[in-house]
Coordinates of C-alpha atoms and ligand atoms in Angstrom, one line a residue:
X1 CA -52.9 -48.4 4.0
X2 CA -49.7 -47.7 2.1
X3 CA -51.4 -46.7 -1.2
X4 CA -53.7 -44.2 0.6
X5 CA -50.5 -42.7 2.2
X6 CA -49.2 -42.0 -1.3
X7 CA -52.5 -40.5 -2.5
X8 CA -52.6 -38.4 0.7
X9 CA -49.0 -37.1 0.1
X10 CA -50.0 -35.9 -3.4
X11 CA -53.3 -34.4 -2.0
X12 CA -51.4 -32.5 0.7
X13 CA -49.0 -31.0 -2.0
X14 CA -51.8 -29.7 -4.1
X15 CA -52.4 -26.4 -2.3
X16 CA -48.7 -25.4 -2.4
X17 CA -48.6 -26.4 -6.0
X18 CA -51.6 -24.1 -6.8
X19 CA -50.1 -21.4 -4.7
X20 CA -46.7 -21.4 -6.5
X21 CA -48.0 -21.7 -10.0
X22 CA -48.7 -18.0 -10.4
X23 CA -45.0 -17.1 -9.8
X24 CA -43.5 -19.9 -11.7
X25 CA -45.0 -19.6 -15.2
X26 CA -41.6 -18.6 -16.8
X27 CA -39.3 -20.9 -18.9
X28 CA -36.5 -22.4 -17.0
X29 CA -34.5 -22.5 -20.4
X30 CA -34.1 -26.3 -20.1
X31 CA -35.7 -29.3 -21.7
X32 CA -37.1 -32.6 -20.1
X33 CA -35.7 -35.9 -21.3
X34 CA -38.2 -36.1 -24.1
X35 CA -37.4 -32.6 -25.4
X36 CA -40.3 -30.6 -24.0
X37 CA -39.2 -27.3 -22.8
X38 CA -39.5 -27.0 -19.1
X39 CA -41.0 -24.2 -17.0
X40 CA -39.7 -23.2 -13.5
X41 CA -42.9 -24.8 -12.2
X42 CA -42.2 -28.2 -13.8
X43 CA -38.8 -28.4 -12.0
X44 CA -40.0 -26.9 -8.7
X45 CA -43.1 -29.5 -8.7
X46 CA -40.8 -32.4 -9.5
X47 CA -38.4 -31.6 -6.6
X48 CA -41.4 -31.2 -4.1
X49 CA -42.9 -34.6 -5.1
X50 CA -39.5 -36.4 -5.1
X51 CA -38.8 -35.3 -1.6
X52 CA -42.2 -35.9 -0.1
X53 CA -42.8 -39.4 -1.9
X54 CA -39.3 -40.9 -1.1
X55 CA -39.9 -40.0 2.5
X56 CA -42.5 -42.8 2.7
X57 CA -41.1 -46.0 3.9
X58 CA -43.4 -47.9 1.5
X59 CA -41.7 -46.2 -1.6
X60 CA -38.3 -47.3 -2.9
X61 CA -38.2 -45.7 -6.4
X62 CA -39.2 -42.3 -7.9
X63 CA -39.3 -41.7 -11.6
X64 CA -40.5 -38.5 -13.2
X65 CA -41.2 -37.2 -16.7
X66 CA -39.0 -34.2 -15.7
X67 CA -35.8 -36.1 -14.9
X68 CA -33.6 -38.4 -16.8
X69 CA -33.0 -41.3 -14.2
X70 CA -34.8 -42.8 -11.4
X71 CA -34.2 -41.9 -7.7
X72 CA -34.1 -44.9 -5.3
X73 CA -34.4 -45.1 -1.5
X74 CA -34.4 -48.9 -0.7
X75 CA -37.2 -51.4 -1.0
X76 CA -40.9 -50.6 -1.8
X77 CA -43.3 -49.5 -4.5
X78 CA -42.1 -47.5 -7.6
X79 CA -43.9 -44.2 -8.2
X80 CA -43.9 -42.7 -11.6
X81 CA -45.1 -39.1 -11.9
X82 CA -45.8 -36.4 -14.4
X83 CA -45.7 -33.5 -11.8
X84 CA -47.3 -30.9 -14.0
X85 CA -49.1 -32.4 -16.9
X86 CA -49.9 -29.8 -19.6
X87 CA -47.7 -27.1 -18.2
X88 CA -47.8 -25.3 -21.4
X89 CA -51.4 -24.5 -20.4
X90 CA -50.1 -22.3 -17.6
X91 CA -49.4 -19.3 -19.7
X92 CA -53.0 -19.2 -21.0
X93 CA -54.4 -20.2 -17.7
X94 CA -56.1 -23.4 -19.0
X95 CA -56.1 -26.5 -16.8
X96 CA -53.1 -28.6 -15.8
X97 CA -52.7 -31.7 -13.7
X98 CA -50.5 -34.1 -11.9
X99 CA -50.6 -37.8 -12.8
X100 CA -49.2 -40.6 -10.8
X101 CA -48.7 -44.4 -11.2
X102 CA -47.8 -46.8 -8.4
X103 CA -46.1 -49.9 -9.5
X104 CA -45.1 -53.1 -7.8
X105 CA -41.9 -53.5 -9.6
X106 CA -38.8 -51.5 -10.6
X107 CA -39.1 -49.2 -13.5
X108 CA -39.5 -49.3 -16.6
X109 CA -42.0 -52.1 -16.5
X110 CA -45.4 -53.3 -18.0
X111 CA -48.6 -51.5 -17.1
X112 CA -49.9 -54.9 -15.6
X113 CA -47.6 -54.2 -12.6
X114 CA -49.6 -51.1 -11.8
X115 CA -51.4 -51.5 -8.4
X116 CA -52.8 -47.9 -8.3
X117 CA -53.1 -44.7 -10.2
X118 CA -54.4 -41.3 -9.7
X119 CA -54.4 -37.6 -11.0
X120 CA -55.0 -34.2 -9.5
X121 CA -56.9 -31.6 -11.7
X122 CA -56.2 -28.1 -11.0
X123 CA -59.4 -26.7 -12.5
X124 CA -61.9 -24.2 -11.2
X125 CA -61.8 -26.5 -8.2
X126 CA -59.0 -28.9 -7.4
X127 CA -60.1 -32.5 -7.7
X128 CA -58.3 -35.9 -7.4
X129 CA -59.4 -39.1 -9.1
X130 CA -58.0 -42.4 -7.8
X131 CA -58.1 -45.9 -9.1
X132 CA -57.2 -48.6 -6.6
X133 CA -58.6 -52.0 -5.8
X134 CA -61.0 -52.2 -8.7
X135 CA -62.7 -48.9 -8.0
X136 CA -62.3 -45.2 -9.4
X137 CA -63.3 -42.4 -6.9
X138 CA -63.4 -38.7 -7.3
X139 CA -62.6 -36.3 -4.4
X140 CA -62.3 -32.4 -3.9
X141 CA -59.0 -31.6 -2.5
X142 CA -60.0 -29.2 0.3
X143 CA -56.8 -27.6 2.0
X144 CA -54.9 -30.8 1.2
X145 CA -57.5 -33.1 2.5
X146 CA -59.6 -35.6 0.4
X147 CA -63.4 -35.1 0.6
X148 CA -65.4 -37.7 -1.4
X149 CA -67.4 -36.5 -4.4
X150 CA -68.1 -39.6 -6.4
X151 CA -67.5 -43.3 -5.6
X152 CA -67.3 -46.2 -8.0
X153 CA -67.2 -44.1 -11.0
X154 CA -67.9 -45.8 -14.4
X155 CA -67.9 -44.3 -17.9
X156 CA -71.3 -43.1 -18.9
X157 CA -73.0 -45.6 -21.4
X158 CA -73.7 -42.9 -23.9
X159 CA -70.6 -41.1 -25.2
X160 CA -70.7 -37.5 -26.0
X161 CA -67.3 -36.1 -26.6
X162 CA -64.1 -36.6 -28.6
X163 CA -60.6 -34.8 -28.2
X164 CA -57.8 -35.7 -30.7
X165 CA -54.2 -34.3 -30.5
X166 CA -51.8 -33.5 -33.3
X167 CA -52.5 -31.7 -36.5
X168 CA -54.8 -33.3 -39.1
X169 CA -52.2 -33.3 -41.9
X170 CA -49.9 -35.3 -39.5
X171 CA -52.6 -38.1 -38.9
X172 CA -52.3 -41.4 -40.6
X173 CA -55.0 -42.2 -43.3
X174 CA -56.5 -44.8 -41.0
X175 CA -56.9 -42.3 -38.1
X176 CA -58.3 -39.6 -40.5
X177 CA -61.0 -42.0 -41.6
X178 CA -62.0 -42.8 -37.9
X179 CA -61.9 -39.2 -37.1
X180 CA -64.4 -38.4 -39.8
X181 CA -66.9 -40.9 -38.6
X182 CA -66.6 -39.7 -34.9
X183 CA -67.0 -36.0 -35.9
X184 CA -70.4 -36.5 -37.2
X185 CA -71.6 -37.9 -34.0
X186 CA -69.9 -36.4 -31.1
X187 CA -68.9 -32.8 -29.7
X188 CA -65.2 -31.7 -30.0
X189 CA -63.4 -31.0 -26.7
X190 CA -59.7 -30.5 -26.6
X191 CA -57.8 -28.7 -23.9
X192 CA -54.2 -29.6 -24.5
X193 CA -53.6 -31.2 -21.1
X194 CA -54.1 -34.9 -21.0
X195 CA -55.7 -34.9 -17.5
X196 CA -58.3 -32.4 -18.2
X197 CA -59.1 -34.1 -21.6
X198 CA -59.3 -37.4 -20.0
X199 CA -61.4 -36.2 -17.0
X200 CA -64.0 -35.0 -19.5
X201 CA -64.2 -38.4 -21.0
X202 CA -64.6 -39.9 -17.6
X203 CA -67.5 -37.4 -16.8
X204 CA -69.3 -37.3 -20.1
X205 CA -68.1 -40.4 -22.0
X206 CA -66.4 -40.5 -25.4
X207 CA -62.9 -40.9 -26.7
X208 CA -59.5 -39.1 -26.2
X209 CA -56.6 -39.8 -28.6
X210 CA -53.1 -38.7 -29.1
X211 CA -52.6 -40.8 -32.2
X212 CA -49.6 -42.1 -34.0
X213 CA -48.3 -39.2 -36.2
X214 CA -46.8 -39.5 -39.6
X215 CA -43.8 -37.3 -38.1
X216 CA -43.8 -39.3 -34.8
X217 CA -45.1 -42.9 -35.2
X218 CA -45.1 -43.2 -31.4
X219 CA -47.2 -40.0 -30.9
X220 CA -46.4 -37.7 -28.2
X221 CA -47.4 -39.1 -24.8
X222 CA -45.0 -41.0 -22.5
X223 CA -45.9 -44.7 -21.7
X224 CA -44.9 -44.8 -18.0
X225 CA -45.9 -41.3 -16.9
X226 CA -49.1 -40.8 -19.0
X227 CA -50.3 -43.7 -20.8
X228 CA -50.2 -46.4 -18.0
X229 CA -51.8 -44.6 -15.3
X230 CA -54.6 -43.0 -17.6
X231 CA -55.3 -46.4 -18.9
X232 CA -55.5 -48.0 -15.6
X233 CA -58.1 -45.4 -14.4
X234 CA -60.1 -45.6 -17.6
X235 CA -60.2 -49.4 -17.7
X236 CA -61.0 -49.6 -14.0
X237 CA -63.9 -47.3 -14.9
X238 CA -65.1 -49.9 -17.4
X239 CA -63.6 -48.2 -20.5
X240 CA -60.8 -49.4 -22.8
X241 CA -57.3 -48.3 -23.7
X242 CA -55.3 -49.1 -26.8
X243 CA -52.1 -48.1 -28.7
X244 CA -54.0 -49.1 -31.9
X245 CA -53.2 -52.8 -31.3
X246 CA -53.2 -53.8 -27.7
X247 CA -54.3 -52.4 -24.3
X248 CA -51.9 -49.7 -23.1
X249 CA -51.5 -51.8 -19.9
X250 CA -49.8 -54.5 -22.0
X251 CA -47.0 -52.2 -23.1
X252 CA -43.6 -52.7 -21.4
X253 CA -41.5 -49.8 -22.4
X254 CA -37.8 -50.6 -23.0
X255 CA -36.7 -47.0 -21.6
X256 CA -38.2 -44.8 -19.0
X257 CA -39.2 -42.1 -21.3
X258 CA -40.7 -44.1 -24.3
X259 CA -43.7 -42.7 -26.1
X260 CA -46.8 -44.5 -27.3
X261 CA -50.0 -43.6 -29.3
X262 CA -52.8 -43.4 -26.9
X263 CA -56.5 -44.0 -27.5
X264 CA -58.8 -44.2 -24.4
X265 CA -62.6 -44.1 -23.9
X266 CA -65.8 -46.0 -24.2
X267 CA -65.5 -49.6 -25.0
X268 CA -67.4 -49.5 -28.3
X269 CA -65.4 -46.5 -29.6
X270 CA -62.0 -48.0 -28.9
X271 CA -63.2 -51.4 -30.4
X272 CA -64.3 -49.6 -33.6
X273 CA -60.8 -48.0 -33.8
X274 CA -59.0 -51.3 -33.4
X275 CA -61.1 -53.1 -35.9
X276 CA -60.3 -50.6 -38.7
Ligands
AFP301 P1 -46.9 -30.1 -21.9 O1 -46.7 -30.6 -20.5 O2 -45.6 -29.8 -22.7 O3 -47.8 -28.9 -22.0 O4 -47.5 -31.3 -22.8 C1 -48.8 -31.7 -22.4 C2 -49.0 -33.0 -23.1 O5 -48.0 -34.0 -22.8 C3 -50.2 -33.7 -22.6 O6 -50.7 -33.3 -21.4 C4 -51.2 -33.4 -23.7 O7 -52.2 -34.2 -23.9 C5 -50.4 -33.1 -24.9 O8 -49.1 -32.9 -24.5 C6 -50.9 -31.9 -25.8 O9 -50.0 -31.8 -26.9 P2 -50.4 -30.7 -28.1 O10 -49.8 -29.4 -27.6 O11 -49.6 -31.3 -29.2 O12 -51.9 -30.6 -28.2

């Protein structure tokens, strides 16, 4: 199966990524196309994935949060990747991840052209969550091999957590009002890497948001590399995603590195937000 081949390549790379992280925590004194400062590890992981993924006959295009333009190698699926999501967490030894979206179209394109998505979480143990063919599964990555942990994951019915990015004085009045109501009911959990924050929502239920900010109406997160794959996973697990208006999967970014506000989680919580 061509999609499983892509998942396996990502899993096989996880042990070397973990191994190299300790020696590549320094800055590379460069910025990625959306202006984040890059660590040596960001560039190293991007090069590793580009090489391995484009070797697959089924993949024809590789795009990454860490490089300006796409790389092509003929016909096939397009893979969009955030090689090290939350790399600023490396210095403080908090969690980081790898996010991947597999599209049946050249990029940029609508999230409706995703056919699979996955992430690796480099936590106390390395896990991988995949969404494909209507089902979300979680694995332990054991020496590069995928060992099943949970199959057919759905968001817990009773939400428990919330995590909101950005500073409060930069939130819009509408989002502030929403946050007030959520805070009284659920526990705060914010780790600063999208993947660890989303994995908590998938595990315990709740809502994660990186909202539109007054200083940045499109928020911080990138549509193709972060929002689309996360929305695909959360929606396949029975949750909802939104940019405040429509599902994140309905967004067709004009440019590869466009950003979007992001709200994902239990259906009821995302609906409340959209109805404000
Ligand atoms: P870095 O890769 O620069 O650490 O950014 C991570 C990220 O894109 C995403 O993983 C987080 O959800 C978000 O930024 C955290 O942003 P804040 O630092 O503003 O909380």
